[in-house]
Amino acid sequence: KTGTFIQLDSSFPAELFDFELKFNGALGFADAIPSKGSSFHGVLHLVDAETMSRLDALEISYKRVDGQARLYDGTMVTATVYTKDSFVSTQKDNPPQQRYLDLLIEGAKHFQLHEKQIKFLESHECVPRPQPHEFKSFGPTAEDAPLMSYENDICPFNGRDTPNLRLAVNGKVLEIFVKNVEGTLFRNSMNFYRQFGQRVELTLSRILYDPKYGCPESLEECTREQSAYIEHILHQGSEVNTSIDHWKVIGCILQEYKD
């Protein structure tokens, strides 16, 4: 699910050879791992050079290599595969999140992948989607918190032209001073907001699409539960990239919910 961020010219189900599909890292994201004699089924997307550049910016911790894939009509093609130099993780490898696995299953069915690949995904263990009472939060806004505007008080503070990055999520304004956080995971996450904006609901609902909630085109389409869920996703990611202790709630922003 790409929302409006990635333009796909065409897509084809295919079998990729000499790679295996594994779920790695703290959040259990899928990786194509070089493995001679192995294969798995997926979808090949034909994109233009501009879209490839945007994908490179999103997949900054990966490298591109060539792989051989067979389309379902028998045609062999050379495909670009995002992979890594090393899959040795400093974090514990966990199963995929239910959100992520549901996304893969939805895509596999939509593109009519081989039944064995769909069954593999449907039978794979996952971390259940949290219930609303389990959502994590950055905390409430203070009673005297200032009311801020996106155009004047948030957007200019992008962490590139300024030492601080500000985000708006679930009616809150969050701030972090980027020099205080080390590591590539946090730096990679900053690329999302630089490219797609600092309204977290609209950015993460596409980049980390959840079939349960969909992709709102505006904040007014977000329910209170969805906005709280997106805040939870941001909080969870901040725990993984070790920035969690550096975020501060500095204000509030007007937000109208669907409900």
Coordinates of C-alpha atoms in Angstrom, one line a residue:
K1 CA 0.0 0.0 0.0
T2 CA 1.7 3.2 -1.2
G3 CA -0.8 5.9 -0.8
T4 CA 0.3 8.9 -2.9
F5 CA 4.0 8.7 -2.1
I6 CA 5.1 6.1 -4.6
Q7 CA 4.1 5.9 -8.3
L8 CA 3.8 2.4 -9.6
D9 CA 3.7 2.0 -13.4
S10 CA 2.8 -1.7 -13.3
S11 CA 3.1 -4.7 -10.9
F12 CA 3.5 -8.4 -11.5
P13 CA 3.4 -11.5 -9.2
A14 CA 6.7 -13.4 -9.5
E15 CA 9.0 -15.9 -7.8
L16 CA 12.4 -14.5 -6.7
F17 CA 15.3 -16.9 -6.8
D18 CA 18.3 -17.3 -4.5
F19 CA 16.7 -15.2 -1.7
E20 CA 14.7 -16.2 1.3
L21 CA 12.1 -14.2 3.1
K22 CA 12.7 -13.7 6.9
F23 CA 11.4 -11.3 9.5
N24 CA 14.1 -9.5 11.4
G25 CA 14.7 -6.7 13.9
A26 CA 12.7 -5.4 16.9
L27 CA 9.6 -4.8 14.8
G28 CA 9.9 -7.9 12.6
F29 CA 10.1 -6.3 9.2
A30 CA 10.5 -8.6 6.2
D31 CA 14.0 -8.9 4.6
A32 CA 15.1 -10.6 1.4
I33 CA 18.2 -12.5 2.5
P34 CA 20.6 -13.9 -0.1
S35 CA 20.3 -17.7 0.0
K36 CA 21.5 -19.9 -2.8
G37 CA 18.8 -22.4 -3.9
S38 CA 16.0 -20.7 -2.0
S39 CA 13.1 -18.7 -3.4
F40 CA 9.9 -17.0 -2.4
H41 CA 6.9 -15.3 -4.1
G42 CA 6.3 -11.6 -4.1
V43 CA 5.4 -8.7 -6.4
L44 CA 7.7 -6.9 -8.9
H45 CA 6.9 -3.2 -9.3
L46 CA 8.0 -1.3 -12.4
V47 CA 8.8 2.3 -11.4
D48 CA 10.5 5.3 -13.0
A49 CA 13.9 6.8 -11.9
E50 CA 12.3 9.5 -9.7
T51 CA 10.3 6.9 -7.8
M52 CA 13.4 4.7 -7.4
S53 CA 15.2 7.7 -5.9
R54 CA 12.3 8.2 -3.4
L55 CA 12.5 4.5 -2.5
D56 CA 16.2 4.8 -2.0
A57 CA 15.6 7.6 0.5
L58 CA 13.1 5.5 2.4
E59 CA 15.2 2.3 2.4
I60 CA 18.4 4.1 3.4
S61 CA 19.7 1.2 5.5
Y62 CA 19.5 -1.2 2.5
K63 CA 21.5 -1.6 -0.7
R64 CA 20.2 -2.5 -4.1
V65 CA 21.3 -5.7 -5.9
D66 CA 20.2 -7.7 -8.9
G67 CA 18.1 -10.8 -8.6
Q68 CA 16.5 -13.2 -11.0
A69 CA 12.8 -13.6 -10.9
R70 CA 10.2 -15.6 -12.9
L71 CA 6.9 -14.0 -13.7
Y72 CA 3.8 -16.2 -13.6
D73 CA 3.8 -16.4 -17.4
G74 CA 7.3 -18.1 -17.2
T75 CA 9.3 -15.0 -18.3
M76 CA 12.6 -14.6 -16.5
V77 CA 13.6 -11.0 -15.6
T78 CA 16.3 -9.3 -13.7
A79 CA 14.9 -7.4 -10.8
T80 CA 16.2 -4.9 -8.3
V81 CA 16.2 -6.3 -4.7
Y82 CA 16.7 -4.3 -1.5
T83 CA 18.9 -6.2 0.9
K84 CA 21.6 -5.6 3.4
D85 CA 25.4 -6.3 3.7
S86 CA 24.7 -7.9 7.1
F87 CA 21.6 -9.2 8.9
V88 CA 23.4 -9.4 12.3
S89 CA 21.2 -7.3 14.5
T90 CA 22.0 -5.6 17.8
Q91 CA 18.4 -6.0 18.7
K92 CA 16.3 -9.1 19.4
D93 CA 14.5 -10.4 16.3
N94 CA 10.8 -10.4 16.9
P95 CA 7.9 -11.8 14.8
P96 CA 6.1 -9.2 12.6
Q97 CA 3.5 -7.0 14.0
Q98 CA -0.1 -8.0 13.1
R99 CA -0.5 -4.7 11.2
Y100 CA 2.5 -5.5 9.0
L101 CA 1.5 -9.2 8.4
D102 CA -2.0 -8.2 7.5
L103 CA -0.6 -5.8 5.0
L104 CA 1.5 -8.5 3.4
I105 CA -1.4 -10.9 3.3
E106 CA -3.7 -8.2 1.7
G107 CA -1.1 -7.5 -1.0
A108 CA -0.5 -11.2 -1.6
K109 CA -4.2 -11.8 -2.2
H110 CA -4.6 -8.7 -4.3
F111 CA -1.9 -9.7 -6.7
Q112 CA -2.9 -13.4 -6.6
L113 CA 0.4 -14.8 -5.3
H114 CA 1.0 -18.5 -5.2
E115 CA -1.2 -20.1 -2.6
K116 CA 1.7 -21.5 -0.7
Q117 CA 3.1 -18.0 -0.1
I118 CA -0.3 -16.8 1.2
K119 CA -0.6 -19.8 3.5
F120 CA 3.0 -19.1 4.7
L121 CA 2.0 -15.6 5.7
E122 CA -1.4 -16.5 7.2
S123 CA 0.2 -19.2 9.4
H124 CA 3.2 -17.1 10.5
E125 CA 3.3 -16.0 14.1
C126 CA 2.9 -12.3 14.8
V127 CA 2.7 -9.7 17.6
P128 CA -1.1 -9.0 18.0
R129 CA -2.3 -5.5 17.2
P130 CA -2.7 -3.6 20.5
Q131 CA -6.1 -2.8 21.8
P132 CA -7.0 0.9 22.4
H133 CA -6.4 0.6 26.1
E134 CA -2.9 -0.6 25.4
F135 CA -1.9 2.3 23.2
K136 CA 1.2 4.1 24.4
S137 CA 1.3 7.9 24.6
F138 CA 3.8 10.7 25.0
G139 CA 1.7 12.0 27.8
P140 CA -0.9 14.7 28.1
T141 CA -0.4 18.3 27.1
A142 CA -0.1 20.7 30.1
E143 CA -3.1 22.8 30.9
D144 CA -1.2 26.0 30.1
A145 CA 0.4 24.5 26.9
P146 CA 0.4 27.0 24.0
L147 CA -1.9 26.5 21.0
M148 CA 0.3 26.2 18.0
S149 CA -0.2 26.4 14.2
Y150 CA 1.3 23.9 11.7
E151 CA 2.5 26.5 9.3
N152 CA 4.2 28.8 11.8
D153 CA 5.2 26.7 14.8
I154 CA 5.8 23.2 13.4
C155 CA 6.6 23.0 9.7
P156 CA 9.7 25.4 9.9
F157 CA 11.3 23.2 12.5
N158 CA 12.4 20.2 10.4
G159 CA 15.5 19.2 12.2
R160 CA 17.6 20.0 9.1
D161 CA 17.5 23.7 8.9
T162 CA 16.9 24.0 12.6
P163 CA 18.5 22.0 15.5
N164 CA 15.0 20.8 16.6
L165 CA 12.3 18.7 14.9
R166 CA 8.7 19.3 15.7
L167 CA 5.8 16.9 14.9
A168 CA 2.1 17.2 15.3
V169 CA 0.2 14.0 16.3
N170 CA -3.2 13.4 18.0
G171 CA -3.6 17.1 18.9
K172 CA -0.1 17.4 20.5
V173 CA 3.0 19.1 19.3
L174 CA 6.2 17.1 20.0
E175 CA 9.8 18.4 19.9
I176 CA 13.2 16.8 19.9
F177 CA 16.7 18.2 19.5
V178 CA 18.2 15.9 16.9
K179 CA 21.9 16.2 18.1
N180 CA 20.9 14.5 21.3
V181 CA 20.0 11.2 19.5
E182 CA 22.7 9.0 18.0
G183 CA 22.2 6.1 15.6
T184 CA 21.1 5.5 12.0
L185 CA 17.6 4.3 12.9
F186 CA 16.6 7.8 14.2
R187 CA 18.3 9.5 11.2
N188 CA 16.4 7.3 8.8
S189 CA 13.1 8.0 10.4
M190 CA 13.7 11.8 10.0
N191 CA 13.7 11.3 6.2
F192 CA 10.0 10.4 6.4
Y193 CA 9.1 13.8 7.8
R194 CA 11.5 15.7 5.6
Q195 CA 9.9 14.2 2.5
F196 CA 6.2 13.8 3.5
G197 CA 5.5 16.4 6.2
Q198 CA 5.3 16.6 9.9
R199 CA 1.6 15.7 10.3
V200 CA 2.3 12.3 11.7
E201 CA -1.1 10.8 11.0
L202 CA -0.9 11.5 7.3
T203 CA 2.7 10.4 7.0
L204 CA 2.7 7.2 9.1
S205 CA -0.7 6.0 8.0
R206 CA 0.8 5.6 4.5
I207 CA 4.4 4.6 5.3
L208 CA 3.2 2.2 8.1
Y209 CA -0.2 1.5 6.5
D210 CA -2.6 -0.6 8.6
P211 CA -5.5 -2.3 6.7
K212 CA -7.6 -1.8 9.8
Y213 CA -7.5 2.0 9.6
G214 CA -6.7 2.7 6.0
C215 CA -5.0 5.8 4.5
P216 CA -6.8 9.1 5.4
E217 CA -6.4 11.9 2.9
S218 CA -7.0 14.5 5.5
L219 CA -6.9 14.8 9.3
E220 CA -10.7 15.2 9.3
E221 CA -10.9 11.6 8.1
C222 CA -9.0 10.3 11.2
T223 CA -11.0 8.9 14.1
R224 CA -9.8 9.5 17.7
E225 CA -8.8 5.8 17.9
Q226 CA -6.7 6.0 14.7
S227 CA -4.9 9.2 15.9
A228 CA -4.2 7.5 19.2
Y229 CA -3.0 4.4 17.4
I230 CA -0.6 6.5 15.2
E231 CA 0.8 8.2 18.4
H232 CA 1.3 4.6 19.7
I233 CA 3.2 3.7 16.5
L234 CA 5.4 6.8 16.8
H235 CA 6.1 6.0 20.5
Q236 CA 6.9 2.4 19.7
G237 CA 9.3 3.4 16.9
S238 CA 10.9 6.0 19.3
E239 CA 11.6 3.2 21.7
V240 CA 13.3 1.1 19.0
N241 CA 15.5 4.0 17.7
T242 CA 16.3 5.1 21.3
S243 CA 14.9 8.6 20.9
I244 CA 12.0 8.1 23.3
D245 CA 13.5 9.9 26.3
H246 CA 14.3 13.0 24.2
W247 CA 10.8 13.8 22.9
K248 CA 8.8 16.5 24.8
V249 CA 5.2 17.6 24.5
I250 CA 5.5 21.4 24.1
G251 CA 2.1 22.4 22.9
C252 CA -1.2 21.5 21.4
I253 CA -2.7 22.0 17.9
L254 CA -6.3 22.1 16.8
Q255 CA -7.5 18.8 15.4
E256 CA -10.9 17.8 14.3
Y257 CA -11.7 14.1 14.4
K258 CA -14.0 12.1 12.2
D259 CA -16.0 11.1 15.3

